[in-house]
Coordinates of C-alpha atoms and ligand atoms in Angstrom, one line a residue:
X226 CA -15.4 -108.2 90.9
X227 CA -18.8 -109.8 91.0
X228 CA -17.1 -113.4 91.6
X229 CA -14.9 -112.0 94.4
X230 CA -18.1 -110.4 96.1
X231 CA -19.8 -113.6 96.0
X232 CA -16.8 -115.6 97.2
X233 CA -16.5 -113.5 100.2
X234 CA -19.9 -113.3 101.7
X235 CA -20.2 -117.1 100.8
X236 CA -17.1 -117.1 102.9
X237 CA -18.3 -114.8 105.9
X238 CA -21.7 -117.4 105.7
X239 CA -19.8 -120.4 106.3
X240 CA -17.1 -119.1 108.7
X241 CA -20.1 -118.6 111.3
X242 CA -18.9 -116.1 112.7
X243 CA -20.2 -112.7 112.0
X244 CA -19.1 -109.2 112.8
X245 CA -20.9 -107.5 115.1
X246 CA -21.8 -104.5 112.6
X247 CA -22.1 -101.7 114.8
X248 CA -19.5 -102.9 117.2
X249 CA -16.7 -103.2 114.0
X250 CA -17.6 -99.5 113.2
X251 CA -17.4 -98.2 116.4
X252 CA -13.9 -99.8 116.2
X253 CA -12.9 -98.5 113.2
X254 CA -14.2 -94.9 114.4
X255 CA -12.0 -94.9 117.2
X256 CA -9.2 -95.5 115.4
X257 CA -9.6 -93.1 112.7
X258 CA -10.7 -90.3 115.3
X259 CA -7.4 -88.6 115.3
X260 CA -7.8 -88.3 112.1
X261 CA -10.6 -86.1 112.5
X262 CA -13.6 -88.4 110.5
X263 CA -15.9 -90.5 111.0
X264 CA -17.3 -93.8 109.3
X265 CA -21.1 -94.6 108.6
X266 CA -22.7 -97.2 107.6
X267 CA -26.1 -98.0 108.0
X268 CA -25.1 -100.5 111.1
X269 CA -24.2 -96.9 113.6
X270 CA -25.9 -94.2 111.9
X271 CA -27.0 -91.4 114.2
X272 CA -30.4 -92.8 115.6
X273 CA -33.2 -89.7 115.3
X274 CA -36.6 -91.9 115.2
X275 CA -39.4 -90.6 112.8
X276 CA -41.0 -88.3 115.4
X277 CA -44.5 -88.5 113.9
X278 CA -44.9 -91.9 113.3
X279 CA -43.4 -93.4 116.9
X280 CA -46.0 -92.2 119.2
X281 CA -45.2 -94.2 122.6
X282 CA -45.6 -91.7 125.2
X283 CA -42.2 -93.2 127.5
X284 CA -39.7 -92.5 123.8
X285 CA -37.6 -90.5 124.9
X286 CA -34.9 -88.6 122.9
X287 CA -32.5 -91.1 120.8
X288 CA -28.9 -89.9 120.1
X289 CA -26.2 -92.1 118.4
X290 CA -23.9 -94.5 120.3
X291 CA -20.4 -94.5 120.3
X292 CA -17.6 -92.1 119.2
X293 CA -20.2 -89.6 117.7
X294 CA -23.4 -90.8 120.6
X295 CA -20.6 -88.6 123.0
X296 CA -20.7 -85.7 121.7
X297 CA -24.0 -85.6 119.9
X298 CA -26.1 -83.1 122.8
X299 CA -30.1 -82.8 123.2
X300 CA -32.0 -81.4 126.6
X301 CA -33.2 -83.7 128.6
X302 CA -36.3 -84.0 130.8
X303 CA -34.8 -82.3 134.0
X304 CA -36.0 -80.8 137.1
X305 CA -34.0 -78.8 139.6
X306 CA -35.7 -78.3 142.9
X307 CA -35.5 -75.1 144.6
X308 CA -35.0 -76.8 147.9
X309 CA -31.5 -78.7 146.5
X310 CA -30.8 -75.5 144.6
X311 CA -31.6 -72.3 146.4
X312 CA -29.5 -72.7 149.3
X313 CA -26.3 -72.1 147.0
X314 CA -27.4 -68.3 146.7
X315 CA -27.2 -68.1 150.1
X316 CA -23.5 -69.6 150.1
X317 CA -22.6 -67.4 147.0
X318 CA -23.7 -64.7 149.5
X319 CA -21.9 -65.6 152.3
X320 CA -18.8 -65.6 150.3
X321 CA -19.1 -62.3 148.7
X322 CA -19.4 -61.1 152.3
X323 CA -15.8 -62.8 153.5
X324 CA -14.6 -62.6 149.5
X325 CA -10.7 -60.6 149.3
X326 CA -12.0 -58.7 146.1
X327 CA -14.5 -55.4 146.8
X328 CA -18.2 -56.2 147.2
X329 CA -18.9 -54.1 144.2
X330 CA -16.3 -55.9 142.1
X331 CA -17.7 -59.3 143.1
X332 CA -20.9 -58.2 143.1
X333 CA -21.8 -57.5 139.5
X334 CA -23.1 -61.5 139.1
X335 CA -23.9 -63.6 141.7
X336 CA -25.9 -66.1 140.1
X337 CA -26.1 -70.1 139.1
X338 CA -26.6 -71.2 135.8
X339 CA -29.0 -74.4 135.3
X340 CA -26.8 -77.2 133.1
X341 CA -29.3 -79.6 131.5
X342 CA -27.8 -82.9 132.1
X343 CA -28.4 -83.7 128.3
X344 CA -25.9 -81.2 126.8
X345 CA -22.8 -82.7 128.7
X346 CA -22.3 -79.3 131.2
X347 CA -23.0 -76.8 129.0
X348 CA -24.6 -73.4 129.8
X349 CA -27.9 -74.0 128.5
X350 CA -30.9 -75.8 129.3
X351 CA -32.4 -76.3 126.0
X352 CA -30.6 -75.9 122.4
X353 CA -31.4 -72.2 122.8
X354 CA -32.0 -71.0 126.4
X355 CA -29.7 -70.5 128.5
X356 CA -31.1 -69.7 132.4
X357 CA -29.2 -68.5 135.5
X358 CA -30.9 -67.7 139.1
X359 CA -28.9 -64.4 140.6
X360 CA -29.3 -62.9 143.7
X361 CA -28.6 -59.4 144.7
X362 CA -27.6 -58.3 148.0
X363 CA -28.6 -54.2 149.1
X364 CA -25.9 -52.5 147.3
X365 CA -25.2 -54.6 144.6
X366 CA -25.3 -53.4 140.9
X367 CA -25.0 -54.7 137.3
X368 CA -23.4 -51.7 135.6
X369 CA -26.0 -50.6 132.4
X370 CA -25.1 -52.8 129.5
X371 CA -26.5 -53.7 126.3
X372 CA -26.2 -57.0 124.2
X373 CA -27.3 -58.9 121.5
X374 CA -29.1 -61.7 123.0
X375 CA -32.7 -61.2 124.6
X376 CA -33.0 -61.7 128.3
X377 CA -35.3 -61.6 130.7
X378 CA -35.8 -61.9 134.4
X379 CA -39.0 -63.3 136.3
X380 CA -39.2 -62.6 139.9
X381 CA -38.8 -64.5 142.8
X382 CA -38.4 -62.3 145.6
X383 CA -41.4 -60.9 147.2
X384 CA -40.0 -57.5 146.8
X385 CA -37.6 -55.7 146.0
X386 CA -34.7 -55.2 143.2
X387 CA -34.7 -53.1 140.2
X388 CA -33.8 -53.1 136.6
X389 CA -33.9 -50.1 134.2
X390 CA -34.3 -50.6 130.6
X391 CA -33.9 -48.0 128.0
X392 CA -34.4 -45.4 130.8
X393 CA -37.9 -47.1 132.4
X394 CA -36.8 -48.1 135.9
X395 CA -39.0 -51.1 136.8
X396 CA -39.5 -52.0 141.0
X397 CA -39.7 -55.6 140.7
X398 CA -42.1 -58.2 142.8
X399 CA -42.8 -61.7 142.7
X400 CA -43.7 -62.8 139.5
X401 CA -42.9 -60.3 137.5
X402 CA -41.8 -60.3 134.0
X403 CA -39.4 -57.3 133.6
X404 CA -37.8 -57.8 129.9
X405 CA -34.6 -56.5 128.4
X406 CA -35.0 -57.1 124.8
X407 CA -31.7 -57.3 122.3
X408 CA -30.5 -54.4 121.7
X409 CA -31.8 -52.2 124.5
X410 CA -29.2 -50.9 127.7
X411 CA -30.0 -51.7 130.7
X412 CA -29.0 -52.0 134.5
X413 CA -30.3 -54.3 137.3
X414 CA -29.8 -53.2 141.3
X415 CA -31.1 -53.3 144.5
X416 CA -31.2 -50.5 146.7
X417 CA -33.5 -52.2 148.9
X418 CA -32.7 -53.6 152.7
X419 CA -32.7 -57.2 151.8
X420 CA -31.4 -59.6 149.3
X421 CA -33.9 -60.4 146.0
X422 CA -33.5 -63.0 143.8
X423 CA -34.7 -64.0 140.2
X424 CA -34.4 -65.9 137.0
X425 CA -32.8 -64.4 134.0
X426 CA -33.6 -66.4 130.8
X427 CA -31.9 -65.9 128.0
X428 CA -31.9 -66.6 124.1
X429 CA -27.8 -66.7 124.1
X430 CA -26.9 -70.3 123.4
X431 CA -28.3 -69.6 119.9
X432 CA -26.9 -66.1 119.5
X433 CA -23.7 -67.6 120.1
X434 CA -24.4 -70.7 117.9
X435 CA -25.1 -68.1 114.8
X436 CA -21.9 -65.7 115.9
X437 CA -23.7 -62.6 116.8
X438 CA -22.6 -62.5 120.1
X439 CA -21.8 -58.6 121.1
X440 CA -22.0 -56.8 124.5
X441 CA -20.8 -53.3 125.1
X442 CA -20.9 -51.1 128.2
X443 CA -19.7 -48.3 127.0
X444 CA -23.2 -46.1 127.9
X445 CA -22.8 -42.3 127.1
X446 CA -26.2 -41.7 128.2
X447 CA -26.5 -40.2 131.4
X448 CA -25.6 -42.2 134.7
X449 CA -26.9 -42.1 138.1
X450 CA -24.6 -40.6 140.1
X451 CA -22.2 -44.0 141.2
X452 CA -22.1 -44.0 137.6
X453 CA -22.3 -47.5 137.5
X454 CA -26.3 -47.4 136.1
X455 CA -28.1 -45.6 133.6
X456 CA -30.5 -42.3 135.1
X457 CA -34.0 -43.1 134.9
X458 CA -35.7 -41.0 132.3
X459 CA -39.3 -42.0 132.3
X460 CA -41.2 -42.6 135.7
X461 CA -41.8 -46.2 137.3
X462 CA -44.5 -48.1 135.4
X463 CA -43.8 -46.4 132.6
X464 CA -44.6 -49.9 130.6
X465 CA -48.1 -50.3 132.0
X466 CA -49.4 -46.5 131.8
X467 CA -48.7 -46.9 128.3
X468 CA -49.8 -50.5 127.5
X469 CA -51.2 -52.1 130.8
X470 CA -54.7 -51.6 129.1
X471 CA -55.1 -54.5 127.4
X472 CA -56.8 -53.6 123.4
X473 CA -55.7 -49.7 123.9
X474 CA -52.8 -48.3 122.6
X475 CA -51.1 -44.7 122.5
X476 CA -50.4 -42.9 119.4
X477 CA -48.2 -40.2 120.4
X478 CA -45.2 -42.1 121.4
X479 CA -42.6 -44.2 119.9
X480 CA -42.9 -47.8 120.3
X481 CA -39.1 -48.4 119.5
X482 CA -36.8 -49.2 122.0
X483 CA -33.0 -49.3 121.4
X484 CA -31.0 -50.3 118.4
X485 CA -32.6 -54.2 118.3
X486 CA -34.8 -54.5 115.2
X487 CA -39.0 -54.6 116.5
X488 CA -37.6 -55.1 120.1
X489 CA -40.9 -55.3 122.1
X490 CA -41.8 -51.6 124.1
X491 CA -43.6 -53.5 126.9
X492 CA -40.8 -53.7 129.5
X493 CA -42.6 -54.9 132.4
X494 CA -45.5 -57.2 133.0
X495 CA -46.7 -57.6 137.0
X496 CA -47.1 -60.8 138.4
X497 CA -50.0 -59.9 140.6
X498 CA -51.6 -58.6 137.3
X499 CA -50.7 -62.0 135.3
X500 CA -52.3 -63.9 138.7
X501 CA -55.8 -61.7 138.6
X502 CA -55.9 -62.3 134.5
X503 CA -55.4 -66.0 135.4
X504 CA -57.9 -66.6 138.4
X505 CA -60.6 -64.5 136.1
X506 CA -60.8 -66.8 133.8
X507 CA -60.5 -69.8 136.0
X508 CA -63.7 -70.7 135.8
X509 CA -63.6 -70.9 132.1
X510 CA -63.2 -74.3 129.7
X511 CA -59.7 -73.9 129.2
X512 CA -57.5 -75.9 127.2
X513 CA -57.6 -79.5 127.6
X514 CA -53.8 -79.6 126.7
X515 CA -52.4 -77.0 128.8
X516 CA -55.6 -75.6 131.5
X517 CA -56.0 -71.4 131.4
X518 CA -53.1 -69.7 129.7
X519 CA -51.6 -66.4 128.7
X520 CA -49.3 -65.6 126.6
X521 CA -47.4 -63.0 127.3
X522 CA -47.1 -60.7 124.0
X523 CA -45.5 -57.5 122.2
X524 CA -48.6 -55.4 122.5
X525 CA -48.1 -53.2 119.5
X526 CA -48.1 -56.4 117.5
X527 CA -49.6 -59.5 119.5
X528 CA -46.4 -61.2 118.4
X529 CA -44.1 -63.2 120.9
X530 CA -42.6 -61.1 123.8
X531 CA -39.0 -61.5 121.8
X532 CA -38.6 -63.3 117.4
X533 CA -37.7 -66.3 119.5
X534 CA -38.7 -66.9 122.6
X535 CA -42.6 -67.1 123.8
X536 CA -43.4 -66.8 127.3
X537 CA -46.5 -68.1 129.0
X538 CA -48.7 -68.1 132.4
X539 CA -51.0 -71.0 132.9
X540 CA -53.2 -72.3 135.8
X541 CA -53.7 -75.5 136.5
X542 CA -57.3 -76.0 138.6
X543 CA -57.0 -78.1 141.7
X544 CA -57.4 -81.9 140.5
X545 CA -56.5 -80.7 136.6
X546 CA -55.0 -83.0 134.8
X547 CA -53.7 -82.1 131.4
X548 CA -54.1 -84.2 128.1
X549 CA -50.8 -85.2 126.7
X550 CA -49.2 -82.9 124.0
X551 CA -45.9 -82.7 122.6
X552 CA -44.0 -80.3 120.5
X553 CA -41.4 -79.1 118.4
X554 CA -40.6 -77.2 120.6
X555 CA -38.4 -77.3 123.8
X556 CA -40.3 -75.4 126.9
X557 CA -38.9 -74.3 130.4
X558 CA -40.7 -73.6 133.3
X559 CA -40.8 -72.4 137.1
X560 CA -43.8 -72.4 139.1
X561 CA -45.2 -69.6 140.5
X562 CA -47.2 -71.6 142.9
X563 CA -48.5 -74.3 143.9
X564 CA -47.9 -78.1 143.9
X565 CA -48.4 -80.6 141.0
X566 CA -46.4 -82.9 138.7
X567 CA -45.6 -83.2 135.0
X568 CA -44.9 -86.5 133.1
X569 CA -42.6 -86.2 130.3
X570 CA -41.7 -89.1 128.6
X571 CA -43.0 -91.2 131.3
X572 CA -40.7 -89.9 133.7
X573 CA -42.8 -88.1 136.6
X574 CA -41.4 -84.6 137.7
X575 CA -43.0 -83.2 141.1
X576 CA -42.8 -79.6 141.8
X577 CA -43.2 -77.4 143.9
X578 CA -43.1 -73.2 144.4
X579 CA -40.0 -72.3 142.6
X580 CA -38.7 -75.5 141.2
X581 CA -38.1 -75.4 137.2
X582 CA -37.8 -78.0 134.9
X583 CA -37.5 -78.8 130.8
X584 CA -39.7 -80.7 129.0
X585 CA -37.5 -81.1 126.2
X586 CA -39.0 -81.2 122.2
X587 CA -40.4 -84.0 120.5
X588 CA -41.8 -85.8 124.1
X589 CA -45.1 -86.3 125.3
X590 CA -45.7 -84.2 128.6
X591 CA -48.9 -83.3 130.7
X592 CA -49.5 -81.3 133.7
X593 CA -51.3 -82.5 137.2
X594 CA -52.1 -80.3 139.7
X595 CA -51.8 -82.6 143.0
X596 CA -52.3 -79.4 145.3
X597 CA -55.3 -78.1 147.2
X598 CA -55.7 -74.6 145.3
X599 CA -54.0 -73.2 141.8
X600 CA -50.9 -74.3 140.5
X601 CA -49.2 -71.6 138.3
X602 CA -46.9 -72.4 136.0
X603 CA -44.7 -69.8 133.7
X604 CA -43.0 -71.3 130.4
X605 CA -40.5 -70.4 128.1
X606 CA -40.8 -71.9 124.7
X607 CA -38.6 -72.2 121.6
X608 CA -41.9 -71.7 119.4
X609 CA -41.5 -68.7 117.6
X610 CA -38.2 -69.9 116.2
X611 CA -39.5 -72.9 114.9
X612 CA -42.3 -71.0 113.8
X613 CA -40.5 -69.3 111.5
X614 CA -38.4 -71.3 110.0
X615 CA -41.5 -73.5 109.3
X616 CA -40.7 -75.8 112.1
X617 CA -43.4 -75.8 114.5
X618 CA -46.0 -79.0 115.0
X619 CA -47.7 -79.9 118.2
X620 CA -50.0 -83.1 118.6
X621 CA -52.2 -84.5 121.2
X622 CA -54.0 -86.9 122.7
X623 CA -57.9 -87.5 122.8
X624 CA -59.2 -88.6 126.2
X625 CA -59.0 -92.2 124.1
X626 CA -55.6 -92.1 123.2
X627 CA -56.4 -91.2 119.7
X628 CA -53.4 -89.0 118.6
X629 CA -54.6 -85.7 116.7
X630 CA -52.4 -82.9 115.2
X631 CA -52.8 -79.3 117.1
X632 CA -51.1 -77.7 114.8
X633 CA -50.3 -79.5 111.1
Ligands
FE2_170 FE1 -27.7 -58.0 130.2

C-alpha cells in the first residue's frame, strides 16, 4: 500500500496539475447530495474562526461554502428602518378595511415579522428571537391565549392599546414593557379611538427548535362580555402597586403567575418610568462599553425578566461614544429616541426613533450618539441562555486597543 501511495502523489507532483481541493469536494458533495450526506475533508470544512483569538473588529461571521455554506444560518448585522418599514402597517390596515373576511376575523394579527437576512427568510432575527411589529386598529382583539414561549411587547404608540395578563389589564404607552411570560393567558386589544402599534419579541425560534411548542385558547376563566378576552380581575397597575418600588416587596401575595415554572409577577414596566430612572443617572460615569443602563429584572429575584431573554434600557449622552464590546450573545434593539449609529463588524448602522437592528454574537459593536440630546436604546439579549449553559463571555476594548475580558 505504502509503494502505491508513494507512486501516486509522485504522480499528482509531476502531472502539474493539481486539484483544486475544496473545489473537487464541493463536486463530489453535489453529487452525493441526493444521497442525503456529505464529504469533509479538511480542504471544505465548515469555517467557524477561533472567536477569542481573531480579534479584527471588521470579522464578521464565517459560515461554510458550498453545498452545506447554503444552508448553514447565522444573524446577521441588520437594520430595518422604521421609515422603509412602518408604512406597511398602514397598508396591512388599509386592507383589513376593504378585506372580504370580518374585521374581527382578520383582525386577530395584523403584524410584520422582521427576517434577518442571515437565516435565509426565516422567522427570526437571531438563533432565538423571533420579533414582529403589529398594529391594532379600535376594535381589534387578540382572543386570551396562553403559550409556551415568552413574549413580550414594547410600545410604540403614544397611547393607547391594552393587554391583560393573568387577569392585570395593563393601558399601554410609549415605551412600555408589558410582558407575557410562558405559561401565563393573556389578551391584547384596543378599545381606544386610534390605531397603536408595538413590538412583540419573542423567545419562539428556540422553543420550537427544542419541540415544546404548545398554545391553547381554550380559557375557562371568566370572559369580558364579547367573550373574546379574559375579565380583568385585579385593577390597572396592578404590577407597579405591588413592585413599582424599587428594593420593597409585598409579603402577602403570591408571586406566581400561571402554569410557567418562576414566570416573572412584574407584568408591566412604564416607559416614562424607565426614561426618569435613565436621565437620573445621566450625569453618572456610566459604562464605558454600553453608557447608563438598566436592566429590566424579575423583582422577586433580580434575575432576567424571562430564563432566556434579558431586556435592557440604556442612554447614550449626546457626543457618547461607546468602547467596543462583543459578546456571546446575539442582542436586538429599537430606539426609543434619539439619533446615533452603531458599528458592528465595521459595518456602520444609523438610526433613528423606532428603527431596530441586530448586532449579531461574536462581533465587535459600539454605540455613537450623533444627536443633539439622549439617545435611548432598548435591547434584547440571548445572555441568560448562554449563561446557563456556561456559555456567556464578553470582551472589550481599552481606549488603546488593548483587548480585555469583561466577563471570563
Ligand atoms: Fe401570545
Amino acid at each position: 500500500m505504502a509503494t502505491v501511495t508513494q507512486e501516486k502523489s509522485k504522480g499528482s507532483a509531476t502531472s502539474g496539475a493539481k486539484v483544486d481541493a475544496r473545489a473537487a469536494m464541493e463536486a463530489l458533495n453535489a453529487e452525493a447530495g441526493p444521497l442525503n450526506i456529505w464529504l469533509r475533508t479538511q480542504a471544505n470544512a465548515p469555517a467557524q474562526r477561533p472567536w477569542f483569538r481573531d480579534t479584527g473588529i471588521e470579522a464578521a461571521g464565517q459560515l461554510a461554502g458550498g453545498r452545506v455554506g447554503k444552508a448553514q444560518v447565522k444573524a446577521a448585522a441588520h437594520r430595518w428602518r422604521w421609515a422603509e418599514i412602518g408604512p406597511y402597517l398602514d397598508r396591512i390596515a388599509e386592507i383589513a378595511r376593504t378585506s372580504d373576511v370580518s374585521p374581527i376575523e382578520f383582525a386577530e394579527r395584523q403584524q410584520f415579522l422582521l427576517t434577518n437576512p442571515g437565516f435565509g427568510g426565516r422567522l427570526q432575527v437571531t438563533s432565538t428571537i423571533r420579533c414582529a411589529v403589529s398594529i391594532y386598529n379600535p376594535g381589534d382583539v387578540a382572543p386570551v391565549h396562553i403559550h409556551t414561549p415568552n413574549a413580550s411587547r414594547t410600545i410604540l404608540s403614544e397611547n393607547g392599546g391594552y393587554t391583560t395578563v393573568e387577569g392585570e389589564r395593563c393601558e399601554a404607552s410609549r415605551g412600555d414593557l408589558i410582558l407575557t411570560p410562558h405559561g401565563t393567558w393573556h389578551d391584547h386589544g384596543n378599545d381606544g379611538a386610534a390605531p397603536v402599534v408595538w413590538i412583540d419579541v419573542l423567545d419562539f425560534p428556540l422553543i420550537e427548535y427544542l419541540d415544546c411548542l404548545w398554545l391553547d385558547d381554550e380559557f375557562e376563566g371568566d370572559r369580558l362580555s364579547n367573550s373574546r378576552a379574559q375579565a380583568p380581575t385585579h385593577g390597572t397597575g396592578y404590577s407597579h402597586r405591588l413592585y413599582g418600588e424599587g428594593g420593597l416587596m409585598p409579603g402577602f401575595v403570591s408571586h406566581q403567575r400561571g402554569i410557567g415554572r418562576g414566570a416573572n409577577p412584574m407584568i408591566h414596566y412604564r416607559g416614562a418610568d424607565v426614561l426618569d430612572a435613565l436621565r437620573a443617572l445621566a450625569k453618572e460615569t456610566g459604562d464605558p462599553y454600553e453608557g447608563i443602563t438598566l436592566a429590566f429584572v424579575n423583582p422577586v429575584t433580580g434575575a432576567p425578566v424571562f430564563p432566556t431573554l434579558a431586556y435592557g434600557a440604556q442612554l447614550l449622552r449626546p457626543g457618547e461614544e461607546t468602547r467596543w464590546k462583543r459578546e456571546t450573545a446575539s442582542n436586538f434593539y429599537v430606539c426609543i429616541e434619539g439619533d446615533g449609529f452603531s458599528e458592528i463588524a465595521g459595518q456602520r448602522f444609523d438610526w433613528t426613533r423606532n428603527d431596530m437592528f441586530v448586532a449579531p454574537n461574536f462581533l465587535w459593536r459600539r454605540h455613537v450618539n450623533t444627536g443633539k440630546g439622549d439617545a435611548v436604546l432598548y435591547s434584547v439579549s440571548e445572555a441568560p441562555l448562554m449563561e446557563k449553559i456556561g456559555q456567556y463571555r464578553a470582551q472589550g476594548r481599552l481606549a488603546d486597543g488593548t483587548v480585555t475580558e469583561l466577563v471570563a
